[in-house]
Amino acid sequence: MGQHYLQQKNDTLSIHEALEIIRENLPRATSESLFLEKAIGRYLAEDIYAPEPSPRYTNSAMDGFAVRWQDILAVTEDHSVALRVIGESQAGDQFAGIVGAGEAVRISTGAVLADGCDTVVRVEDTEEKDGSIHIKHVRAQGQDIRHRGEEFEQGELLLSRGARVNAAAAALLAGAGVAKLNVYKPCRVAILVTGSELVSVGEEIADDQIRDSNMIMLKAALQEAGAEVVRSIRVTDDALTTQRAIDETVADIVICSGGISVGRHDHVKKAAVDCGYTPLFWRILQKPGKPLYFARKGDMLLFGLPGNPVSAFMCFTHYVKPLIAALNGVAFGWPMISAEASDDIANQGKRPNMVRVKLQWRPNSGYSISHAARQGSHMLTSLTRADGYIILQPGQVVGRGERIDVYRYEFLREPI
Ligand code: AMP
Ligand code: MG
């Protein structure tokens, strides 16, 4: 367990300090052995070495004829050489004999190269006449052959720990005969949404009610981040109900939404403490998402996200997502990209501002950013119309043409 940061009353942490506290409290990643198909989408908890070489056997790269180079030396533009076709090597049904002088074997792509041969001549460079094959064009000795082990030898590193088992990786592993692998277990997350004013989408709504968008946002974000949602509930703003809900929730991470400000109906912080959680921080000098709350009880972590949808999303993205990534063996961090401001972007406020920006690709000069319109912490369009965000200190201006690091929303993952 990491050190506790003892936060003073009314004290506000910097973004950096808050991240440090989260890093100090990272739970240990755990892994399990799964069959390849069950492991899709997971992250490798081990380096994978090739159990066998690739290709496993020397084979043809083309449909054509397997021949002996010495037999076709005489081929020129106006002189072809005739060879006797003595059999066929198909993928999955290799030719059993040995090819001798003046002989050839019909061969398909991926089929075992017939014994005695050292070259493949493509179909289009030949002509079949009177039971023989006439070789009309040759390229080089050994052409169109894939040699055993030319891609990798047995024992070579194929994939490193932290790599995602995506479509290409799964194909590589299947091809190389890796049937079982050690992958990280997804961290188990519970979602607890608070708010008496909330109704679900599709339900009837009164004039003074609000549709709950944080529940679905968190479910989607957790799925994208590679976590498993083990529980999701919504409670009214009632102290006892909130406490009971936290008390009966067992998960690696409990994510609460709303109820962490200073209002009379904000019960999450007290409820967490009453359930035995130790507060690690509350309030960060940032906009949006100032009231973020973080606590710990044994191996369980609890985040209290602000209820405002944009604040909740930004806090999740900047603080919770890197933690989930770390539990998948990926470096604690964000997918960054450098981009040039296409106009002045300023922070005129008193807090560091996570300014949502739109990225645009310009051929030859790279990415540029522009300020996404209307950035209120209740305005979800500031997220859907943006690709990422920049963090500007109070008074900081990024001038037109200046470069700045952008935190991208998509998680391009780098192994630790
Ligand atoms: P709170 O942090 O609970 O004070 O909520 C701050 C603001 O966010 C209020 O306007 C809430 O109505 C709104 N809000 C809280 N939770 C949600 C939610 N799950 N979905 C959408 N808006 C919410
Ligand atoms: Mg609330």
Coordinates of C-alpha atoms and ligand atoms in Angstrom, one line a residue:
M1 CA 0.0 0.0 0.0
G2 CA 1.3 3.4 -0.9
Q3 CA 1.8 6.4 1.3
H4 CA -1.2 8.4 2.2
Y5 CA -1.1 12.0 1.2
L6 CA -2.5 13.9 4.1
Q7 CA -4.6 16.6 2.6
Q8 CA -5.2 19.7 4.5
K9 CA -8.7 21.1 4.9
N10 CA -9.4 23.4 1.9
D11 CA -6.2 22.2 0.3
T12 CA -6.4 21.5 -3.4
L13 CA -4.0 19.1 -5.1
S14 CA -2.3 19.6 -8.4
I15 CA -3.1 17.2 -11.3
H16 CA 0.4 15.9 -10.9
E17 CA 0.1 15.2 -7.2
A18 CA -3.3 13.5 -7.7
L19 CA -1.7 11.2 -10.3
E20 CA 1.2 10.4 -8.0
I21 CA -1.2 9.3 -5.3
I22 CA -3.1 7.1 -7.7
R23 CA 0.2 5.6 -8.9
E24 CA 1.2 4.9 -5.3
N25 CA -2.0 2.9 -4.8
L26 CA -1.9 0.8 -7.9
P27 CA -3.3 -2.7 -7.2
R28 CA -1.2 -5.6 -8.3
A29 CA -2.1 -7.0 -11.8
T30 CA -3.2 -10.6 -11.8
S31 CA -3.2 -13.1 -14.7
E32 CA -4.8 -16.3 -15.8
S33 CA -4.1 -18.9 -18.4
L34 CA -6.7 -19.0 -21.2
F35 CA -7.3 -20.7 -24.5
L36 CA -6.4 -18.4 -27.4
E37 CA -10.0 -17.8 -28.4
K38 CA -11.0 -16.8 -24.9
A39 CA -8.0 -14.5 -24.7
I40 CA -9.1 -12.2 -27.6
G41 CA -9.1 -8.6 -26.5
R42 CA -7.0 -9.3 -23.4
Y43 CA -3.4 -8.2 -22.7
L44 CA -0.5 -10.7 -22.5
A45 CA 1.0 -11.3 -19.1
E46 CA 4.0 -13.1 -20.6
D47 CA 6.4 -12.8 -23.5
I48 CA 5.5 -15.4 -26.1
Y49 CA 8.3 -17.3 -27.9
A50 CA 7.8 -19.3 -31.1
P51 CA 7.3 -23.0 -30.3
E52 CA 8.2 -23.8 -34.0
P53 CA 9.7 -22.0 -36.9
S54 CA 7.8 -20.1 -39.6
P55 CA 7.3 -21.3 -42.2
R56 CA 7.3 -24.8 -40.7
Y57 CA 8.5 -26.3 -44.0
T58 CA 10.1 -24.9 -47.2
N59 CA 7.3 -24.2 -49.6
S60 CA 6.2 -22.5 -52.8
A61 CA 5.3 -18.8 -52.9
M62 CA 3.5 -19.2 -56.2
D63 CA 1.3 -21.5 -58.2
G64 CA 3.6 -23.1 -60.8
F65 CA 6.2 -25.8 -61.2
A66 CA 9.0 -27.0 -58.9
V67 CA 12.1 -27.5 -60.9
R68 CA 15.9 -28.0 -60.7
W69 CA 17.8 -24.8 -61.6
Q70 CA 20.4 -26.7 -63.5
D71 CA 17.7 -28.0 -65.9
I72 CA 16.5 -24.6 -67.0
L73 CA 19.9 -22.8 -67.4
A74 CA 19.4 -22.8 -71.1
V75 CA 16.2 -20.8 -71.1
T76 CA 16.5 -17.5 -73.0
E77 CA 13.9 -15.1 -74.5
D78 CA 13.7 -17.2 -77.7
H79 CA 14.5 -20.6 -76.3
S80 CA 12.3 -22.6 -73.9
V81 CA 13.2 -25.8 -72.2
A82 CA 10.7 -28.7 -71.9
L83 CA 10.4 -30.7 -68.7
R84 CA 8.4 -33.8 -67.9
V85 CA 5.7 -33.3 -65.2
I86 CA 6.0 -36.3 -62.9
G87 CA 3.4 -35.4 -60.2
E88 CA 1.9 -32.7 -58.1
S89 CA 2.5 -31.1 -54.7
Q90 CA -0.6 -29.5 -53.2
A91 CA -1.0 -27.7 -49.9
G92 CA -1.9 -30.5 -47.5
D93 CA -0.9 -33.2 -50.0
Q94 CA 2.9 -33.2 -50.7
F95 CA 4.7 -35.0 -53.6
A96 CA 6.3 -38.1 -52.2
G97 CA 9.1 -38.8 -54.8
I98 CA 12.3 -37.1 -55.8
V99 CA 12.6 -34.9 -58.8
G100 CA 15.4 -36.0 -61.2
A101 CA 17.0 -34.5 -64.3
G102 CA 14.5 -33.1 -66.9
E103 CA 11.6 -33.5 -64.5
A104 CA 9.2 -31.0 -62.8
V105 CA 6.4 -31.2 -60.3
R106 CA 3.2 -29.1 -60.5
I107 CA 3.0 -27.1 -57.3
S108 CA 0.5 -24.7 -55.6
T109 CA 1.1 -21.8 -53.2
G110 CA 2.0 -23.0 -49.7
A111 CA 2.7 -26.6 -50.8
V112 CA 5.9 -28.5 -49.7
L113 CA 8.8 -27.9 -52.2
A114 CA 9.4 -31.3 -53.8
D115 CA 12.7 -33.0 -52.9
G116 CA 15.4 -32.4 -55.5
C117 CA 14.0 -29.0 -56.5
D118 CA 15.5 -25.6 -55.7
T119 CA 13.4 -23.2 -57.8
V120 CA 9.7 -22.5 -58.6
V121 CA 8.7 -21.2 -62.0
R122 CA 5.4 -19.4 -62.1
V123 CA 2.5 -20.7 -64.2
E124 CA 2.5 -17.6 -66.3
D125 CA 6.2 -18.2 -67.3
T126 CA 5.3 -21.7 -68.7
E127 CA 3.2 -23.4 -71.4
E128 CA 1.9 -26.9 -71.3
K129 CA 2.3 -28.8 -74.6
D130 CA 2.2 -32.5 -75.5
G131 CA 2.4 -33.7 -71.8
S132 CA 5.4 -31.5 -71.1
I133 CA 5.9 -28.2 -69.5
H134 CA 7.8 -25.6 -71.5
I135 CA 9.7 -23.1 -69.4
K136 CA 9.7 -19.8 -71.2
H137 CA 11.1 -17.4 -68.7
V138 CA 13.3 -17.7 -65.6
R139 CA 14.1 -15.2 -63.0
A140 CA 16.7 -16.6 -60.6
Q141 CA 17.8 -19.7 -58.8
G142 CA 15.7 -20.2 -55.7
Q143 CA 13.0 -17.8 -56.9
D144 CA 9.5 -18.0 -55.3
I145 CA 10.5 -20.3 -52.5
R146 CA 9.6 -19.6 -48.9
H147 CA 12.3 -21.2 -46.7
R148 CA 11.6 -22.9 -43.4
G149 CA 12.3 -20.4 -40.6
E150 CA 12.8 -17.4 -42.8
E151 CA 10.2 -15.4 -40.9
F152 CA 11.2 -16.6 -37.4
E153 CA 13.0 -19.5 -35.9
Q154 CA 11.8 -21.7 -33.0
G155 CA 12.4 -19.8 -29.8
E156 CA 12.3 -16.3 -31.2
L157 CA 10.2 -13.7 -29.4
L158 CA 6.8 -13.3 -31.1
L159 CA 4.9 -10.9 -28.8
S160 CA 5.9 -9.1 -25.6
R161 CA 4.0 -8.8 -22.3
G162 CA 1.5 -6.0 -22.5
A163 CA 0.6 -6.6 -26.1
R164 CA -3.1 -6.8 -26.8
V165 CA -4.4 -10.1 -28.3
N166 CA -6.0 -8.4 -31.3
A167 CA -6.9 -9.9 -34.6
A168 CA -3.3 -9.9 -36.0
A169 CA -1.8 -11.2 -32.8
A170 CA -4.4 -13.9 -32.5
A171 CA -3.7 -15.0 -36.1
L172 CA 0.1 -15.1 -35.4
L173 CA -0.4 -17.2 -32.3
A174 CA -2.8 -19.6 -34.0
G175 CA -0.4 -20.0 -36.9
A176 CA 2.5 -20.7 -34.6
G177 CA 0.6 -23.3 -32.6
V178 CA 0.3 -21.3 -29.3
A179 CA -3.0 -22.7 -28.0
K180 CA -2.9 -21.3 -24.4
L181 CA -1.6 -18.1 -23.0
N182 CA -1.2 -16.1 -19.8
V183 CA -3.2 -12.9 -20.0
Y184 CA -4.1 -10.3 -17.4
K185 CA -7.4 -10.6 -15.7
P186 CA -9.6 -7.6 -16.4
C187 CA -10.0 -5.5 -13.3
R188 CA -13.4 -5.7 -11.7
V189 CA -15.3 -2.5 -11.5
A190 CA -18.6 -1.5 -9.9
I191 CA -20.5 1.6 -10.9
L192 CA -22.6 3.5 -8.4
V193 CA -24.5 6.4 -9.9
T194 CA -26.1 8.8 -7.4
G195 CA -28.8 11.3 -8.1
S196 CA -32.5 11.6 -7.1
E197 CA -33.1 13.7 -10.3
L198 CA -32.0 10.9 -12.7
V199 CA -34.1 8.7 -15.0
S200 CA -32.9 6.2 -17.5
V201 CA -33.1 6.9 -21.3
G202 CA -36.4 5.5 -22.6
E203 CA -38.2 6.2 -19.3
E204 CA -40.8 8.9 -19.0
I205 CA -39.2 12.2 -17.8
A206 CA -40.7 15.0 -15.8
D207 CA -39.8 18.7 -16.4
D208 CA -37.3 18.9 -13.6
Q209 CA -35.6 15.5 -14.1
I210 CA -32.3 14.7 -15.9
R211 CA -31.5 11.7 -18.0
D212 CA -28.7 9.6 -16.6
S213 CA -25.9 9.7 -19.1
N214 CA -23.0 8.8 -16.7
M215 CA -24.1 5.2 -16.3
I216 CA -23.9 4.3 -20.0
M217 CA -20.8 6.5 -20.4
L218 CA -19.0 4.6 -17.7
K219 CA -20.1 1.2 -19.0
A220 CA -18.9 2.1 -22.5
A221 CA -15.6 3.7 -21.2
L222 CA -14.8 0.7 -19.0
Q223 CA -15.5 -1.7 -21.8
E224 CA -13.2 0.2 -24.1
A225 CA -10.5 0.4 -21.4
G226 CA -10.6 -3.4 -20.9
A227 CA -12.3 -3.6 -17.5
E228 CA -15.1 -5.9 -16.4
V229 CA -18.2 -4.2 -15.0
V230 CA -19.3 -6.5 -12.1
R231 CA -22.1 -4.4 -10.7
S232 CA -24.0 -1.2 -11.8
I233 CA -26.6 0.4 -9.7
R234 CA -28.2 3.8 -9.2
V235 CA -29.3 5.2 -5.9
T236 CA -31.2 8.3 -4.7
D237 CA -29.4 11.1 -2.8
D238 CA -30.0 9.5 0.6
A239 CA -27.2 9.0 3.1
L240 CA -28.2 5.6 4.3
T241 CA -29.0 4.2 0.8
T242 CA -25.7 5.5 -0.5
Q243 CA -23.8 3.9 2.5
R244 CA -25.6 0.6 2.1
A245 CA -24.8 0.5 -1.6
I246 CA -21.1 1.2 -1.0
D247 CA -21.0 -1.3 1.8
E248 CA -22.4 -4.2 -0.2
T249 CA -20.1 -3.5 -3.2
V250 CA -17.1 -5.7 -3.7
A251 CA -14.8 -4.8 -6.6
D252 CA -11.2 -3.8 -7.4
I253 CA -12.5 -0.3 -8.2
V254 CA -15.8 1.3 -7.2
I255 CA -16.7 4.2 -9.4
C256 CA -19.3 6.6 -8.0
S257 CA -20.9 9.3 -10.0
G258 CA -22.2 12.5 -8.4
G259 CA -22.7 13.4 -4.8
I260 CA -19.1 14.4 -4.0
S261 CA -19.5 18.2 -3.9
V262 CA -20.4 20.3 -0.9
G263 CA -24.2 20.3 -1.4
R264 CA -26.6 19.1 1.3
H265 CA -27.5 16.1 -0.9
D266 CA -23.9 15.0 -1.5
H267 CA -23.3 11.8 0.6
V268 CA -20.6 9.8 -1.2
K269 CA -17.6 11.0 0.8
K270 CA -19.1 10.4 4.2
A271 CA -20.7 7.1 3.2
A272 CA -17.3 5.9 1.9
V273 CA -15.7 6.8 5.2
D274 CA -18.5 5.2 7.2
C275 CA -17.9 2.0 5.2
G276 CA -14.2 2.0 6.2
Y277 CA -12.6 3.7 3.3
T278 CA -9.6 6.0 3.9
P279 CA -9.8 9.2 1.9
L280 CA -6.6 9.7 -0.2
F281 CA -7.6 13.0 -1.9
W282 CA -10.5 15.2 -2.7
R283 CA -10.5 18.2 -5.1
I284 CA -7.9 18.9 -7.7
L285 CA -6.9 22.2 -9.1
Q286 CA -8.3 21.7 -12.5
K287 CA -11.3 22.5 -14.8
P288 CA -13.4 20.5 -15.3
G289 CA -13.6 17.9 -12.6
K290 CA -12.4 19.8 -9.5
P291 CA -14.3 17.7 -6.9
L292 CA -12.7 14.3 -7.8
Y293 CA -12.5 12.1 -4.8
F294 CA -10.2 9.0 -4.2
A295 CA -10.3 6.6 -1.3
R296 CA -9.0 3.1 -0.4
K297 CA -10.1 0.2 1.7
G298 CA -7.7 -2.7 1.7
D299 CA -7.4 -3.8 -1.9
M300 CA -10.4 -1.8 -3.0
L301 CA -10.2 1.6 -4.5
L302 CA -13.0 4.1 -4.8
F303 CA -13.3 7.0 -7.1
G304 CA -16.0 9.7 -6.7
L305 CA -16.5 11.3 -10.0
P306 CA -18.3 14.7 -10.3
G307 CA -21.9 14.3 -11.6
N308 CA -21.5 16.8 -14.4
P309 CA -21.1 14.5 -17.4
V310 CA -18.1 16.2 -19.0
S311 CA -16.3 16.4 -15.6
A312 CA -17.1 12.7 -15.0
F313 CA -15.7 11.7 -18.5
M314 CA -12.6 13.8 -18.1
C315 CA -11.8 12.5 -14.6
F316 CA -12.3 9.0 -15.8
T317 CA -10.1 9.6 -18.9
H318 CA -7.3 11.3 -17.1
Y319 CA -7.2 9.4 -13.8
V320 CA -9.1 6.0 -13.9
K321 CA -8.3 4.9 -17.5
P322 CA -4.5 4.9 -17.0
L323 CA -5.0 2.9 -13.8
I324 CA -7.0 0.2 -15.6
A325 CA -4.4 0.2 -18.4
A326 CA -1.7 -0.4 -15.8
L327 CA -3.6 -3.4 -14.5
N328 CA -3.5 -4.8 -18.0
G329 CA 0.3 -4.5 -18.0
V330 CA 0.3 -1.3 -20.0
A331 CA 2.3 1.8 -18.9
F332 CA 0.3 4.2 -16.7
G333 CA -0.2 7.1 -19.2
W334 CA -2.2 8.4 -22.1
P335 CA -1.9 8.2 -25.9
M336 CA -0.2 11.5 -26.7
I337 CA 0.3 13.3 -30.0
S338 CA 2.0 16.5 -30.9
A339 CA 0.0 19.0 -32.8
E340 CA 0.1 22.6 -34.0
A341 CA -2.5 25.2 -32.9
S342 CA -4.4 26.5 -35.9
D343 CA -5.5 29.5 -33.8
D344 CA -4.6 31.1 -30.4
I345 CA -6.0 29.0 -27.5
A346 CA -5.9 30.6 -24.1
N347 CA -6.8 29.7 -20.5
Q348 CA -8.2 32.8 -19.0
G349 CA -9.4 31.0 -15.9
K350 CA -7.8 30.5 -12.5
R351 CA -7.4 26.8 -12.7
P352 CA -5.4 24.5 -15.1
N353 CA -7.9 23.8 -17.9
M354 CA -8.3 20.6 -19.8
V355 CA -9.3 22.2 -23.1
R356 CA -11.1 19.8 -25.5
V357 CA -9.7 20.1 -29.0
K358 CA -10.4 18.8 -32.5
L359 CA -7.5 17.2 -34.3
Q360 CA -7.2 17.6 -38.0
W361 CA -4.7 15.8 -40.2
R362 CA -3.0 17.9 -42.9
P363 CA -0.9 16.1 -45.4
N364 CA 2.8 17.1 -45.3
S365 CA 2.4 19.2 -42.1
G366 CA 0.9 16.8 -39.6
Y367 CA -1.9 17.3 -37.0
S368 CA -3.3 20.7 -36.1
I369 CA -5.7 21.4 -33.3
S370 CA -8.6 23.8 -32.9
H371 CA -10.6 24.6 -29.8
A372 CA -13.9 22.6 -29.6
A373 CA -16.9 24.8 -29.4
R374 CA -18.9 25.3 -26.1
Q375 CA -16.9 23.7 -23.3
G376 CA -19.4 23.8 -20.4
S377 CA -19.0 20.8 -18.0
H378 CA -22.6 19.8 -18.8
M379 CA -22.1 20.0 -22.6
L380 CA -21.4 16.5 -23.9
T381 CA -21.0 17.9 -27.4
S382 CA -17.6 19.3 -26.2
L383 CA -16.5 15.6 -26.1
T384 CA -18.1 14.3 -29.2
R385 CA -16.8 17.2 -31.2
A386 CA -13.3 16.7 -29.9
D387 CA -10.6 14.1 -30.3
G388 CA -8.6 14.9 -27.2
Y389 CA -7.6 17.6 -24.9
I390 CA -4.7 19.9 -23.9
I391 CA -3.9 21.1 -20.4
L392 CA -3.3 24.8 -20.2
Q393 CA -2.1 26.6 -17.0
P394 CA -3.9 29.8 -15.9
G395 CA -2.9 32.6 -18.2
Q396 CA -1.2 30.2 -20.7
V397 CA -1.8 30.9 -24.4
V398 CA -0.8 28.5 -27.2
G399 CA -0.2 30.8 -30.1
R400 CA -1.2 30.0 -33.6
G401 CA 1.4 27.8 -35.2
E402 CA 2.8 26.7 -31.8
R403 CA 3.1 23.0 -31.0
I404 CA 1.6 21.3 -28.0
D405 CA 1.1 17.8 -26.6
V406 CA -2.4 16.5 -27.0
Y407 CA -4.0 13.8 -24.9
R408 CA -5.9 11.6 -27.3
Y409 CA -9.1 10.0 -26.3
E410 CA -8.3 6.7 -28.0
F411 CA -5.9 4.6 -26.2
L412 CA -3.0 3.6 -28.4
R413 CA -1.3 1.3 -26.1
E414 CA 2.4 1.1 -25.4
P415 CA 3.8 -1.9 -23.4
I416 CA 5.6 -1.0 -20.1
Ligands
AMP1 P1 -23.6 16.3 -8.6 O1 -22.1 16.1 -8.7 O2 -24.3 15.1 -8.1 O3 -23.9 17.5 -7.8 O4 -24.2 16.6 -10.0 C1 -23.8 17.7 -10.8 C2 -24.7 17.9 -12.0 O5 -24.5 16.8 -12.8 C3 -26.1 18.1 -11.7 O6 -26.7 19.0 -12.7 C4 -26.7 16.7 -12.0 O7 -28.0 16.7 -12.4 C5 -25.8 16.2 -13.1 N1 -25.7 14.8 -13.1 C6 -25.4 14.1 -12.0 N2 -25.3 12.8 -12.2 C7 -25.6 12.7 -13.6 C8 -25.7 11.6 -14.4 N3 -25.6 10.3 -14.0 N4 -26.1 11.8 -15.7 C9 -26.2 13.1 -16.1 N5 -26.1 14.1 -15.4 C10 -25.8 14.0 -14.1
MG2 MG -26.1 14.7 -7.4

